[in-house]
mmCIF file of N, CA and C in Angstrom:
data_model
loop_
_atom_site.group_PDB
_atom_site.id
_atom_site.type_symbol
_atom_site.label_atom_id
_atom_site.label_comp_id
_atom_site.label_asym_id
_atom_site.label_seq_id
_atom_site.Cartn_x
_atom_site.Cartn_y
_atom_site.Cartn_z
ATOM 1 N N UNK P 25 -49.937 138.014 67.606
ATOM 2 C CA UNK P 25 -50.718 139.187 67.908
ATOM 3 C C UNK P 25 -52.032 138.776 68.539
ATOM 4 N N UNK P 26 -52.636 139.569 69.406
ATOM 5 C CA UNK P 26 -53.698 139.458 70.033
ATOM 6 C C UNK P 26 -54.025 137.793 70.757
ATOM 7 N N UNK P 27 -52.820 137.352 71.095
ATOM 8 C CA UNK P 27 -52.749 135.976 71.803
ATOM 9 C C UNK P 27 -52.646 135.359 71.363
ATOM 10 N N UNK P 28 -52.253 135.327 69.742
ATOM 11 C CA UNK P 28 -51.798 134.129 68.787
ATOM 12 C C UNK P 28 -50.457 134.523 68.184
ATOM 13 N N UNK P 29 -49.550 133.052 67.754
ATOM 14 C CA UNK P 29 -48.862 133.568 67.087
ATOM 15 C C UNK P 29 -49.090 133.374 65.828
ATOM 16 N N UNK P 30 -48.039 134.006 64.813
ATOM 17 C CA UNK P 30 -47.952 134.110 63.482
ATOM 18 C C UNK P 30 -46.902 133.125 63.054
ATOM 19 N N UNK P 31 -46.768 131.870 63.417
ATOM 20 C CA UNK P 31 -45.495 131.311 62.398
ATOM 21 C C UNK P 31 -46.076 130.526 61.460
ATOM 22 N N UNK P 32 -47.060 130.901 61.061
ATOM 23 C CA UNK P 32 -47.761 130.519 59.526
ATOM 24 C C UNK P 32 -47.574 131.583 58.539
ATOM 25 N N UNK P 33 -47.080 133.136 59.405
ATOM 26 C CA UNK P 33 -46.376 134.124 58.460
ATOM 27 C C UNK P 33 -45.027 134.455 58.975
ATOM 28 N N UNK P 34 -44.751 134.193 59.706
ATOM 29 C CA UNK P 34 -43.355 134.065 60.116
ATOM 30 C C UNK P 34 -42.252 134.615 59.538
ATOM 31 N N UNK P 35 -41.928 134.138 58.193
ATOM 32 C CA UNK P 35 -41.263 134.922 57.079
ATOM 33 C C UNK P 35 -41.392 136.219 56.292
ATOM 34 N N UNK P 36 -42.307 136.617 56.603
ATOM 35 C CA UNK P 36 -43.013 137.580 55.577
ATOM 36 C C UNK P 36 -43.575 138.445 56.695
ATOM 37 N N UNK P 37 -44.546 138.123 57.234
ATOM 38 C CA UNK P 37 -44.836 139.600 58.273
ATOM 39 C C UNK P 37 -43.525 140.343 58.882
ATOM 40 N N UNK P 38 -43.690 141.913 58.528
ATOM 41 C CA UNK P 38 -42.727 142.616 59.201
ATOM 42 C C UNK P 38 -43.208 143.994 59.647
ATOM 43 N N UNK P 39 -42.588 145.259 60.421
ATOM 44 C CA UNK P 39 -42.759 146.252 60.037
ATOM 45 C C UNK P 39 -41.596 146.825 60.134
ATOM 46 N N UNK P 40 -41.753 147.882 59.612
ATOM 47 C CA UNK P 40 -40.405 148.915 59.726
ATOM 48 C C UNK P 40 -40.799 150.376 60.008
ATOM 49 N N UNK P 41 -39.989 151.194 60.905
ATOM 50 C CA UNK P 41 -40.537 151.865 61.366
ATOM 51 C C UNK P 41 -39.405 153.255 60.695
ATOM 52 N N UNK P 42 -39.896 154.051 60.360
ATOM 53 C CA UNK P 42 -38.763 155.045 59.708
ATOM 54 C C UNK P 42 -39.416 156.739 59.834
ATOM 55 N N UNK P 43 -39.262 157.561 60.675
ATOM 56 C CA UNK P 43 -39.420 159.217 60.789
ATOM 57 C C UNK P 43 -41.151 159.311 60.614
ATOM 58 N N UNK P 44 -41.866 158.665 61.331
ATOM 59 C CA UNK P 44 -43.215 158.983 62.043
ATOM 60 C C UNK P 44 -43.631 158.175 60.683
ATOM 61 N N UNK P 45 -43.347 157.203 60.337
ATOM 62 C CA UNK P 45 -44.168 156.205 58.865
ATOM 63 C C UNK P 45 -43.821 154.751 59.836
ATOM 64 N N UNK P 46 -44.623 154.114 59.010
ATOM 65 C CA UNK P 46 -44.390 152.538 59.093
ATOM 66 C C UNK P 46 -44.708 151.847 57.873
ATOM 67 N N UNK P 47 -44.053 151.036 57.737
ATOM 68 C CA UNK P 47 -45.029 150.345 56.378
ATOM 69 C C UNK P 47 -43.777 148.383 56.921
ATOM 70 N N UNK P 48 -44.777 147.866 55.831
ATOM 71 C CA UNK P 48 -44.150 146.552 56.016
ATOM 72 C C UNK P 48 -45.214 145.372 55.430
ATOM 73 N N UNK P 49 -45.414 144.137 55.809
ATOM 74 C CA UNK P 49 -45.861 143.462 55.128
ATOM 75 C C UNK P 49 -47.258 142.749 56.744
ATOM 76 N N UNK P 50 -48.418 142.518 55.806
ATOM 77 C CA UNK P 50 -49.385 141.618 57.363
ATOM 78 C C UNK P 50 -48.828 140.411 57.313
ATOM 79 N N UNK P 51 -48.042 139.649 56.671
ATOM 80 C CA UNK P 51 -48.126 138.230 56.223
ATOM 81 C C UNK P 51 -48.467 138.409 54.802
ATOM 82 N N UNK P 52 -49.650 138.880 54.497
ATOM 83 C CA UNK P 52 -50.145 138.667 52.746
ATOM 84 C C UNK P 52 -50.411 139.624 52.263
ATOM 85 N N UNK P 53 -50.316 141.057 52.408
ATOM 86 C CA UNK P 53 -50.381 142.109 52.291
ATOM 87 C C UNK P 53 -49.361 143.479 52.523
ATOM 88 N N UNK P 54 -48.788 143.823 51.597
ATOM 89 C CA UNK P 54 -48.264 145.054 52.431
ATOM 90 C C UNK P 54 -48.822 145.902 52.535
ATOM 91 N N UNK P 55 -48.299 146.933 53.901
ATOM 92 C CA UNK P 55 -49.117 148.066 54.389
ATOM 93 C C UNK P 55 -48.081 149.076 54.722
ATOM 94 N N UNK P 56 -48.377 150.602 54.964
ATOM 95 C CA UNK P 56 -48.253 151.406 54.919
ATOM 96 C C UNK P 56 -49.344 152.617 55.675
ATOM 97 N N UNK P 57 -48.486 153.593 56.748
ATOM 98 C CA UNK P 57 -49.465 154.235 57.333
ATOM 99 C C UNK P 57 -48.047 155.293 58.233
ATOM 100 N N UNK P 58 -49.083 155.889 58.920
ATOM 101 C CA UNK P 58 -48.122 156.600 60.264
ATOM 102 C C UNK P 58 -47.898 156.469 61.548
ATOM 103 N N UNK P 59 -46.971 156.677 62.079
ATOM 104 C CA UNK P 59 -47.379 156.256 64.155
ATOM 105 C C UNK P 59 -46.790 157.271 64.336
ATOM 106 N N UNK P 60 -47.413 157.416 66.192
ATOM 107 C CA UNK P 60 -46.615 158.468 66.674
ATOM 108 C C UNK P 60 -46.184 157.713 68.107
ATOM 109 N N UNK P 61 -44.849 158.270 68.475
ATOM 110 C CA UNK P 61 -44.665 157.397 69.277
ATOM 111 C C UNK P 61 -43.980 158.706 70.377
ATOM 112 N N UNK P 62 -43.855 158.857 72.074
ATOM 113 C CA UNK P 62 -44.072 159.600 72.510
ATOM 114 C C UNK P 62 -43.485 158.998 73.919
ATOM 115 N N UNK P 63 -42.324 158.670 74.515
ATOM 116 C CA UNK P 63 -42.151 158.087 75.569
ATOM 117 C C UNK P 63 -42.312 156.511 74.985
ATOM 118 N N UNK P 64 -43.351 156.168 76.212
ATOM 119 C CA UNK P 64 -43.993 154.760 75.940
ATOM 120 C C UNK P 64 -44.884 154.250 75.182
ATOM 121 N N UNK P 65 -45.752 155.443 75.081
ATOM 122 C CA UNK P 65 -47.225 156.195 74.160
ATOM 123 C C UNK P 65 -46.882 155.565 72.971
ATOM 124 N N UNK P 66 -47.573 155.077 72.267
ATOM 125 C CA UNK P 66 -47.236 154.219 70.659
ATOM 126 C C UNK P 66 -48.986 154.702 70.340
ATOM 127 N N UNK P 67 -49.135 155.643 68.566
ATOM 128 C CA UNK P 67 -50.422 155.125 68.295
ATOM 129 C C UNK P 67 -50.207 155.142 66.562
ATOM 130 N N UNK P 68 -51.147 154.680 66.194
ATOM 131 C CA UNK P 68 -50.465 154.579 64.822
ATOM 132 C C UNK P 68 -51.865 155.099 63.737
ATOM 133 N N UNK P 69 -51.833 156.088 62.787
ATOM 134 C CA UNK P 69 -52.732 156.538 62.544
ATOM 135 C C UNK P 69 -53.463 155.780 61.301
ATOM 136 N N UNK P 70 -54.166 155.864 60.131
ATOM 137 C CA UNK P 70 -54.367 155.243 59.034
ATOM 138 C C UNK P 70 -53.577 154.648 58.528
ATOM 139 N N UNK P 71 -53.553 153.040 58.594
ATOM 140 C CA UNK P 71 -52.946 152.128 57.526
ATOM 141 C C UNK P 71 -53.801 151.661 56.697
ATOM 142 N N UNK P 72 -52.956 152.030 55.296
ATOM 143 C CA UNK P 72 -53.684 151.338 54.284
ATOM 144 C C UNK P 72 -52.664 150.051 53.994
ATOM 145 N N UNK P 73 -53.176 149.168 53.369
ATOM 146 C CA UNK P 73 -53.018 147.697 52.919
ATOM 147 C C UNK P 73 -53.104 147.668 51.459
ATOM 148 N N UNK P 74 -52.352 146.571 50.840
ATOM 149 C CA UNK P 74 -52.839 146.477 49.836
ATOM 150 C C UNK P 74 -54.069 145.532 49.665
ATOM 151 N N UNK P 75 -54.665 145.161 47.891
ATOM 152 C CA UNK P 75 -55.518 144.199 48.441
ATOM 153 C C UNK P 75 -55.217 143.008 47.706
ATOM 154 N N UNK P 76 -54.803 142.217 47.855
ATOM 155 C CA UNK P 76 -54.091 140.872 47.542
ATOM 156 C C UNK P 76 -54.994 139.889 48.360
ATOM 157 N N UNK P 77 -55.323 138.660 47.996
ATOM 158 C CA UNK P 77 -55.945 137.556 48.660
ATOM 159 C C UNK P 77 -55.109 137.577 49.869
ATOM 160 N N UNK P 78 -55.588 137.010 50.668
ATOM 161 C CA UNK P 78 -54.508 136.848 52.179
ATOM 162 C C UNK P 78 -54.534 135.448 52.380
ATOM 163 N N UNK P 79 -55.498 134.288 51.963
ATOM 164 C CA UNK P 79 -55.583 133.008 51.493
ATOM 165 C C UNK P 79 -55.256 132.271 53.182
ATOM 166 N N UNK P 80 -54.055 132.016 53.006
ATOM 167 C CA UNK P 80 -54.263 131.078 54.277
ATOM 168 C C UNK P 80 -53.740 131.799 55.509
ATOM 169 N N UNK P 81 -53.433 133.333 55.350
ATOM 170 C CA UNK P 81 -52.463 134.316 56.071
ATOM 171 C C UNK P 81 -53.836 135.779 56.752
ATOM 172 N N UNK P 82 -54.902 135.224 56.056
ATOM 173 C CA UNK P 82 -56.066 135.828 56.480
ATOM 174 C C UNK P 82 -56.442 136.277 57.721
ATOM 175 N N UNK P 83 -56.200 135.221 59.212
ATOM 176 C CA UNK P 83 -55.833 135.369 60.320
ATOM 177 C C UNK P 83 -55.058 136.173 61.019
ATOM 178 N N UNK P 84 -53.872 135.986 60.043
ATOM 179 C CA UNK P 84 -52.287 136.885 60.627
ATOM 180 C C UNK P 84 -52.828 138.033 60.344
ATOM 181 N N UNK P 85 -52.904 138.435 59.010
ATOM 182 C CA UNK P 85 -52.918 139.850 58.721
ATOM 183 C C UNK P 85 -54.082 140.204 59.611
ATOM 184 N N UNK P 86 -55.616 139.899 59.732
ATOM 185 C CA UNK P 86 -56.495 140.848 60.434
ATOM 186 C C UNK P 86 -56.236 141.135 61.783
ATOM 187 N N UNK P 87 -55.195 139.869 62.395
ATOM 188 C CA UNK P 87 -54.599 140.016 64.146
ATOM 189 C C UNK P 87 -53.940 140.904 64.153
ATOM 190 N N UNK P 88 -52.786 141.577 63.045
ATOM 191 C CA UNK P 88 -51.587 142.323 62.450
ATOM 192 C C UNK P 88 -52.659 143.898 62.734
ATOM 193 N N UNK P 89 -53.525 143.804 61.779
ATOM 194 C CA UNK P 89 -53.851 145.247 61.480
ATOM 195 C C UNK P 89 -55.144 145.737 63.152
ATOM 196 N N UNK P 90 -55.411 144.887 63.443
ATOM 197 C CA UNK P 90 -56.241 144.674 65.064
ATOM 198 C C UNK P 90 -55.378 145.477 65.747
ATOM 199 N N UNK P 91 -54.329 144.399 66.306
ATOM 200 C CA UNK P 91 -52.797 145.043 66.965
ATOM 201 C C UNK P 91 -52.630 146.600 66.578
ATOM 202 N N UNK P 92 -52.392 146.900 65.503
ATOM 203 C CA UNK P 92 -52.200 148.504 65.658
ATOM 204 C C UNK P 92 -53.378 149.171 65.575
ATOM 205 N N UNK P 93 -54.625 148.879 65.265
ATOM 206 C CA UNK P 93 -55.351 149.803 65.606
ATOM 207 C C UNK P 93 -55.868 149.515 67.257
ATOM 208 N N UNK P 94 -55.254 148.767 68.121
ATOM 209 C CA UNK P 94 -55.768 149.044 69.632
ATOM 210 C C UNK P 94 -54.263 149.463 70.494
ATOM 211 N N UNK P 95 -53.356 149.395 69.513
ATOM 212 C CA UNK P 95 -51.563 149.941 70.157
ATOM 213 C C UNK P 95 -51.898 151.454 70.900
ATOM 214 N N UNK P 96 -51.442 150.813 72.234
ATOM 215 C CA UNK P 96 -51.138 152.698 73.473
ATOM 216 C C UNK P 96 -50.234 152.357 73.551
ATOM 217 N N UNK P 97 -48.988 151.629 74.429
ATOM 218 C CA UNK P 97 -48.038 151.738 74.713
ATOM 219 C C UNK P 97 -46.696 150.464 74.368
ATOM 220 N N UNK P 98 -45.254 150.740 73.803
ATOM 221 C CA UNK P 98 -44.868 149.983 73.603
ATOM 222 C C UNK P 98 -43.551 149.828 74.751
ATOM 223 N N UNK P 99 -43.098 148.960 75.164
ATOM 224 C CA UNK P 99 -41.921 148.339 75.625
ATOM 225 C C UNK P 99 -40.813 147.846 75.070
ATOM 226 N N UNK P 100 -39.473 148.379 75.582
ATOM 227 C CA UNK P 100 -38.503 147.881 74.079
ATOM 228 C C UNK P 100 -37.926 147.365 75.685
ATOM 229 N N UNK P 101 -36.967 146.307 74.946
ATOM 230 C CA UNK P 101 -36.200 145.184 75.861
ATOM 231 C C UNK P 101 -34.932 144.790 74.905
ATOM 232 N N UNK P 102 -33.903 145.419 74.625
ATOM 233 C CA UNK P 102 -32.972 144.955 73.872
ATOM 234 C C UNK P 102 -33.221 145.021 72.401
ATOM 235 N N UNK P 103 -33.272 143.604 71.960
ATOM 236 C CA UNK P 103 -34.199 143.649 70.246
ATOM 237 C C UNK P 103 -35.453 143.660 70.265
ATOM 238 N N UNK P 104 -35.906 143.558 71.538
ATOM 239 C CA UNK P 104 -37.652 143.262 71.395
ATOM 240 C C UNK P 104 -38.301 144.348 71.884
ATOM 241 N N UNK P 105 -39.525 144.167 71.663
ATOM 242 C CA UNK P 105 -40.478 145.092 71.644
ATOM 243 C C UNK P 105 -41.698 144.780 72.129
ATOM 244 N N UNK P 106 -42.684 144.966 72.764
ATOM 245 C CA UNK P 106 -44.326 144.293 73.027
ATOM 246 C C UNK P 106 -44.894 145.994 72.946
ATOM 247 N N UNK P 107 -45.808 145.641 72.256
ATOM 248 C CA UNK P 107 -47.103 146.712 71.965
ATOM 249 C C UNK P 107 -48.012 146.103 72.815
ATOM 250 N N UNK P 108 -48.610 147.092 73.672
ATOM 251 C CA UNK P 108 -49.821 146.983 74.637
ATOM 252 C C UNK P 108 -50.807 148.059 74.227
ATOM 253 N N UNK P 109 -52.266 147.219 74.656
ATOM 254 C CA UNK P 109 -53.407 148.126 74.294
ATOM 255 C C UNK P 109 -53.489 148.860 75.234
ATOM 256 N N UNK P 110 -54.597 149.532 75.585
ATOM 257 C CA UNK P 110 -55.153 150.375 76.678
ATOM 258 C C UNK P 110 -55.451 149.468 78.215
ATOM 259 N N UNK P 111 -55.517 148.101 77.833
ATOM 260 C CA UNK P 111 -55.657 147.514 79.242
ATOM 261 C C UNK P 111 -54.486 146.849 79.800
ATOM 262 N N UNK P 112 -53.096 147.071 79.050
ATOM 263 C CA UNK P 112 -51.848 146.903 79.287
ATOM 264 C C UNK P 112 -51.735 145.307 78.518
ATOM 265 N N UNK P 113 -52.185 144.657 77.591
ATOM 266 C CA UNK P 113 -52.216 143.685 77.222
ATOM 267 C C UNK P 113 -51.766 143.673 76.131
ATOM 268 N N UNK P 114 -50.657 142.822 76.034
ATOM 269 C CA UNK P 114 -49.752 142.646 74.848
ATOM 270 C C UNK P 114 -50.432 142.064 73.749
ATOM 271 N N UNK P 115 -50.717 143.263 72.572
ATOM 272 C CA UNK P 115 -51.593 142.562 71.300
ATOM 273 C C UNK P 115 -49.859 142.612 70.478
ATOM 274 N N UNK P 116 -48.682 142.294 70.342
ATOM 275 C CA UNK P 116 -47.734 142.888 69.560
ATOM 276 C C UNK P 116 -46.018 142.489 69.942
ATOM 277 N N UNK P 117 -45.729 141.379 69.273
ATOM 278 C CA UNK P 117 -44.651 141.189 70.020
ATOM 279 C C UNK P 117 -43.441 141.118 68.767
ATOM 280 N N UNK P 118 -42.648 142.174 68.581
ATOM 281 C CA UNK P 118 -41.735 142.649 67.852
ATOM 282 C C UNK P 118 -40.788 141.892 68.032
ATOM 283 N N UNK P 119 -39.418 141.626 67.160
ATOM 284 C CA UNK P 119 -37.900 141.322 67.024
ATOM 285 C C UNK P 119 -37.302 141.516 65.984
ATOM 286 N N UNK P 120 -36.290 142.553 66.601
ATOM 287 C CA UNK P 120 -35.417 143.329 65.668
ATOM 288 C C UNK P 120 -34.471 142.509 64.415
ATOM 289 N N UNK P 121 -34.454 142.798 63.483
ATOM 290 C CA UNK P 121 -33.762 141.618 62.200
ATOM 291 C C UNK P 121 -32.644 143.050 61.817
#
């Protein structure tokens, strides 16, 4: 996210997306919130987190929760996905499990 990757959470960061909710894990935290998604249009409204140390996953998760609060538009490509901000810049790069 936001030009880094996550394979220091690799295992554990996810989201899931289910009837205008999301919830899933930052890496060290799970979260929970809403999106709306609209064509290409992706925005995602209040996520809350839990609050658990994030310890060495501290990075991931604040790049994680960054990423959706600057998400406008997403791109699906098969299993994948890229979330872009407002300047078309991929903070968000999804794969379907």
């Amino acid at each position: 996210a936001l030009g880094k990757t996550t394979e220091n959470a690799a295992d554990t960061a996810f989201l899931e997306f289910t009837n205008g909710k999301v919830s899933g894990c930052t890496g060290a935290n799970t979260l929970n919130g809403n999106y709306n998604a609209n064509g290409n249009a992706l925005s995602f409204g209040e996520i809350a987190t839990s609050r658990m140390g994030a310890g060495p996953y501290r990075e991931t998760e604040q790049a994680v929760l960054k990423a959706l609060e600057t998400a406008a538009t997403v791109t699906i490509d098969g299993d994948k996905a890229s979330v872009a901000d407002s300047t078309g810049a991929t903070v968000l790069s999804l794969i379907k499990k």
